[in-house]
């Protein structure tokens, strides 16, 4: 990884949503720039984080830290209730603000709770993982899991700002880097420039630019935004089936390879493009194989629970004009494509 203990000049990208536009700041040592983004009305700052994050924030306001548990089991409606109840106890009002400081799970949970507390309170996301910086913390999707699936309940609630301090990545475990690279690989197929060989800051900025543009075009995922889920249909199924032993980015990498195979079997892309998918995944040293084989019929039943599956199984697939959501009717193709990742 790059060393960001030295200073890298922070750059801002705006997520353009009219009057609700907001900046995403990317740099090093910029975590305390958060004070610049606090609305004037703010008296109290509720910082939602996890025990192991270990980043101290200083906001010049009355602030309190609310620690949530780690792990996908804690990404639940119970955690949301507990947070909201402790905010009531503390006296957090609608003029105050919540800060989500942590990985994608923390920012999803903090933003979800913020979106429903007093019918909506301001939130700032400070992602501390690569995955959070390039994807989860940006775009306003919030949510928690149900026993039946990942992120099945949630809201769209845009933050006031997102602050990506690359210094936070100094202590990121190797597996978490892989998770980030799973999402970064995805952007290679969504219109990003070739990021292989770029500095970390330029890679993060490029992903954020692509994501911001897509979110600006389709904030509430009426259509185009679904492409941000490239590789995610199989990924979500794998995560549930493996009881979350497979981390999200690892599952996305397998899901991208699988989606390329489905597109190939449907005649949407040629072998060269499938090879390009494999090259990108290999570049980021991402495995495209399952550790234990899975029954393709079971996989199909899990696909049917996906939020995108309205009238059948909808997949985000590559093609001549780029990736797009496609209704896949032929289940034999979906089963056959499993061979490539087994
Ligand atoms: N992570 C997918 C999205 O924000 O739409």
XYZ file of C-alpha atoms and ligand atoms in Angstrom:
347
model
C 0.000 0.000 0.000
C 0.996 3.624 -0.416
C 2.261 5.486 2.638
C -0.033 8.381 3.499
C 1.590 9.493 6.750
C 2.966 12.400 4.691
C 0.496 14.968 3.430
C -1.397 14.552 0.190
C -3.350 17.622 -0.795
C -7.042 16.934 -0.265
C -9.344 17.108 -3.281
C -13.097 17.534 -3.322
C -15.598 15.926 -5.672
C -19.185 17.126 -5.619
C -22.065 14.674 -5.793
C -24.430 16.809 -7.823
C -27.960 16.488 -6.491
C -29.182 20.069 -6.915
C -29.917 21.690 -3.569
C -28.851 18.479 -1.800
C -25.422 18.309 -3.471
C -22.523 17.450 -1.177
C -18.748 17.193 -1.241
C -16.609 14.079 -0.971
C -13.198 15.071 0.376
C -10.234 12.775 -0.310
C -6.782 13.385 1.156
C -4.525 12.600 4.073
C -4.803 13.938 7.612
C -8.142 15.506 6.672
C -10.395 13.791 9.206
C -10.704 16.872 11.418
C -11.751 18.970 8.407
C -15.148 17.604 9.407
C -15.733 20.836 11.364
C -15.951 22.716 8.025
C -18.988 20.658 7.067
C -21.046 20.975 10.252
C -24.203 23.038 9.735
C -24.436 26.143 11.970
C -27.432 24.736 13.828
C -25.379 21.862 15.266
C -24.911 21.793 19.025
C -24.327 18.051 19.509
C -22.437 15.535 17.399
C -23.276 11.831 17.780
C -20.294 9.802 16.568
C -21.236 6.243 15.642
C -18.245 3.930 15.437
C -16.856 0.535 16.439
C -14.369 -0.329 19.178
C -11.473 -1.211 16.889
C -11.592 1.909 14.669
C -9.358 3.904 17.014
C -9.710 7.316 15.333
C -10.272 10.306 17.605
C -12.448 13.057 16.182
C -12.541 16.512 17.540
C -15.446 18.637 16.404
C -15.418 21.673 18.781
C -19.015 20.774 19.698
C -20.545 18.730 22.463
C -19.842 15.242 21.159
C -20.482 11.685 22.279
C -19.309 8.357 20.902
C -21.837 5.556 20.326
C -20.096 2.223 19.817
C -21.876 -0.483 17.830
C -20.936 -4.166 17.668
C -18.875 -5.631 14.845
C -20.040 -8.200 12.300
C -22.978 -8.647 9.931
C -25.228 -9.896 12.787
C -25.028 -6.449 14.359
C -26.160 -4.873 11.088
C -29.721 -5.257 12.291
C -32.845 -3.313 13.127
C -32.067 -3.905 16.827
C -28.863 -1.897 16.493
C -30.866 0.916 14.861
C -33.368 0.900 17.734
C -30.622 0.907 20.350
C -28.871 3.835 18.659
C -32.047 5.878 18.345
C -32.954 5.191 21.978
C -29.525 6.296 23.204
C -29.779 9.450 21.095
C -33.125 10.247 22.782
C -31.484 9.705 26.201
C -28.651 12.041 25.244
C -30.967 14.723 23.849
C -29.923 14.677 20.179
C -32.259 16.939 18.198
C -33.102 17.414 14.552
C -30.724 20.420 14.387
C -27.793 18.233 15.458
C -25.736 15.786 13.439
C -24.649 12.153 13.328
C -21.212 11.108 12.100
C -20.652 7.547 10.869
C -16.970 6.777 11.457
C -15.918 3.337 10.266
C -16.345 0.795 7.500
C -19.354 0.297 5.243
C -21.315 -1.423 7.990
C -20.917 1.567 10.327
C -21.819 4.212 7.742
C -24.826 2.145 6.517
C -26.115 1.743 10.091
C -25.377 5.309 11.253
C -27.010 6.797 8.143
C -30.051 4.532 8.401
C -30.593 5.506 12.044
C -30.037 9.194 11.128
C -32.551 8.942 8.291
C -35.387 7.842 10.581
C -34.484 9.561 13.867
C -36.933 12.463 14.376
C -37.898 11.812 10.716
C -34.379 12.596 9.581
C -31.280 14.253 11.001
C -28.087 15.346 9.199
C -25.277 12.826 8.778
C -21.634 12.936 7.696
C -19.827 9.769 6.657
C -16.164 9.224 7.460
C -15.292 5.875 5.874
C -12.193 4.174 7.262
C -11.983 1.304 4.763
C -11.138 1.324 1.083
C -14.513 -0.226 0.293
C -16.296 2.491 2.236
C -14.351 5.243 0.457
C -14.978 4.016 -3.070
C -18.537 2.833 -2.607
C -20.537 2.324 0.602
C -20.240 5.792 2.154
C -21.248 7.660 -1.011
C -24.631 7.865 -2.688
C -27.077 7.807 0.206
C -27.975 4.124 0.389
C -28.486 3.113 3.996
C -29.671 -0.169 5.404
C -29.456 -3.219 7.591
C -29.874 -6.950 7.045
C -32.823 -9.227 7.726
C -32.272 -12.934 8.447
C -33.610 -13.443 4.902
C -30.959 -11.323 3.206
C -28.502 -8.454 3.136
C -29.620 -4.813 3.169
C -33.284 -5.764 2.758
C -34.454 -2.755 4.763
C -33.119 0.759 4.418
C -33.603 4.232 3.047
C -32.046 6.699 0.641
C -30.601 9.455 2.810
C -27.815 11.595 1.412
C -25.032 12.723 3.752
C -23.997 16.385 4.178
C -20.421 15.392 3.313
C -18.140 12.370 3.020
C -14.549 12.579 4.271
C -12.044 9.999 3.052
C -8.825 10.296 5.034
C -6.332 7.925 3.412
C -4.343 7.802 6.657
C -7.140 5.688 8.085
C -6.014 2.927 5.721
C -2.550 2.596 7.302
C -3.810 -0.093 9.651
C -6.346 -1.710 7.311
C -6.009 -5.525 7.388
C -4.951 -7.212 4.130
C -8.329 -8.853 3.680
C -10.067 -5.470 3.894
C -7.798 -4.134 1.139
C -8.958 -7.048 -1.004
C -12.550 -6.088 -0.287
C -11.900 -2.567 -1.505
C -10.201 -3.879 -4.613
C -13.264 -6.050 -5.343
C -15.297 -2.849 -5.674
C -12.515 -0.989 -7.496
C -12.384 -3.814 -10.079
C -16.102 -3.221 -10.675
C -15.516 0.400 -11.735
C -13.305 -0.775 -14.619
C -16.545 -1.934 -16.271
C -18.613 1.136 -15.387
C -16.696 3.738 -17.374
C -13.669 4.398 -15.139
C -10.273 5.056 -16.702
C -7.817 2.174 -16.466
C -6.626 2.548 -12.861
C -3.926 -0.114 -12.985
C -0.635 1.507 -11.949
C -2.244 4.666 -10.553
C -1.589 6.034 -7.036
C -4.101 5.124 -4.380
C -5.480 8.669 -4.188
C -6.063 8.814 -7.951
C -7.705 5.405 -7.895
C -10.030 6.425 -5.069
C -10.848 9.731 -6.815
C -11.569 7.988 -10.120
C -13.990 5.536 -8.482
C -15.738 8.360 -6.617
C -16.082 10.373 -9.844
C -17.759 7.448 -11.590
C -20.027 6.696 -8.658
C -20.991 10.364 -8.172
C -21.960 10.687 -11.815
C -24.159 7.591 -11.716
C -25.805 8.683 -8.440
C -26.446 12.179 -9.842
C -28.186 10.636 -12.844
C -30.354 8.220 -10.875
C -30.335 8.896 -7.151
C -33.181 6.530 -6.249
C -32.164 3.658 -8.528
C -35.053 3.925 -10.939
C -32.798 2.361 -13.566
C -29.175 3.180 -14.336
C -27.885 3.181 -10.735
C -28.440 -0.588 -10.661
C -25.204 -0.936 -12.654
C -23.322 -0.131 -9.429
C -24.407 -3.618 -8.406
C -22.275 -5.218 -11.103
C -21.187 -8.594 -9.714
C -23.414 -8.189 -6.671
C -26.271 -10.587 -7.486
C -24.113 -13.668 -7.083
C -22.070 -11.903 -4.387
C -25.081 -11.397 -2.106
C -26.149 -15.019 -2.611
C -22.637 -16.244 -1.763
C -22.448 -14.104 1.343
C -25.736 -15.488 2.681
C -24.942 -19.071 1.737
C -21.525 -18.886 3.383
C -22.943 -17.208 6.477
C -20.843 -14.112 5.699
C -17.566 -16.077 5.924
C -16.843 -14.640 2.490
C -16.209 -10.904 2.764
C -18.222 -8.590 0.500
C -15.414 -7.581 -1.868
C -14.237 -11.186 -2.200
C -17.766 -12.214 -3.120
C -18.059 -9.299 -5.595
C -14.893 -10.447 -7.399
C -16.378 -13.935 -7.904
C -19.673 -12.285 -8.879
C -17.975 -10.158 -11.559
C -16.316 -13.210 -13.120
C -19.649 -15.035 -13.022
C -21.518 -12.108 -14.609
C -18.945 -12.051 -17.427
C -19.610 -15.752 -18.041
C -23.393 -15.232 -18.091
C -22.957 -12.372 -20.593
C -20.699 -14.592 -22.715
C -23.163 -17.523 -22.685
C -25.929 -15.119 -23.722
C -23.810 -13.913 -26.654
C -23.538 -10.367 -25.264
C -19.722 -10.322 -25.093
C -16.906 -12.260 -26.726
C -14.049 -14.292 -25.268
C -11.663 -11.311 -25.370
C -13.923 -9.334 -23.071
C -14.241 -12.299 -20.679
C -10.446 -12.453 -20.652
C -10.289 -8.728 -19.867
C -12.518 -9.333 -16.830
C -10.135 -12.041 -15.639
C -7.098 -9.758 -16.238
C -8.582 -6.971 -14.119
C -9.489 -9.356 -11.285
C -6.025 -10.946 -11.458
C -4.395 -7.504 -11.369
C -5.984 -6.884 -7.972
C -5.070 -10.449 -6.906
C -8.717 -11.347 -6.424
C -9.767 -14.974 -6.405
C -12.568 -15.881 -8.814
C -13.170 -19.366 -7.438
C -15.411 -20.560 -4.629
C -13.683 -22.405 -1.819
C -16.487 -24.963 -1.612
C -18.846 -25.834 -4.441
C -22.463 -24.711 -4.382
C -25.622 -26.312 -5.729
C -26.663 -24.143 -8.740
C -30.376 -24.652 -7.872
C -29.760 -23.194 -4.433
C -27.990 -20.235 -6.030
C -30.995 -19.577 -8.301
C -33.368 -19.600 -5.327
C -31.178 -17.004 -3.609
C -31.127 -14.840 -6.784
C -34.904 -14.633 -6.639
C -34.671 -12.786 -3.313
C -32.498 -10.047 -4.810
C -34.028 -6.548 -4.665
C -33.496 -6.146 -8.427
C -35.539 -9.280 -9.215
C -38.966 -7.880 -9.897
C -40.385 -10.066 -12.704
C -37.713 -12.742 -12.803
C -33.965 -12.779 -12.251
C -32.417 -9.438 -13.132
C -28.688 -9.344 -13.684
C -26.340 -6.489 -14.414
C -24.546 -7.691 -17.524
C -21.846 -6.406 -19.819
C -22.609 -5.924 -23.499
C -21.771 -3.869 -26.580
C -22.991 -0.622 -25.008
C -21.586 -1.327 -21.556
C -23.185 -2.864 -18.496
C -26.949 -2.686 -18.000
C -29.677 -4.479 -16.012
C -31.012 -7.461 -18.011
C -33.850 -9.848 -17.210
C -32.441 -13.350 -17.592
C -35.134 -15.888 -18.495
C -32.918 -18.893 -19.239
C -32.041 -20.466 -15.901
C -29.854 -23.069 -17.620
C -27.409 -20.283 -18.520
C -27.304 -19.146 -14.905
C -26.623 -22.722 -13.792
C -24.001 -23.405 -16.472
C -22.108 -20.194 -15.677
C -21.606 -21.471 -12.125
C -19.069 -23.961 -13.520
C -16.549 -21.189 -14.108
C -16.398 -20.199 -10.434
C -16.623 -23.701 -8.889
N -23.408 0.255 -3.662
C -24.317 0.431 -4.723
C -24.980 1.768 -4.734
O -24.639 2.645 -3.970
O -25.895 1.978 -5.509
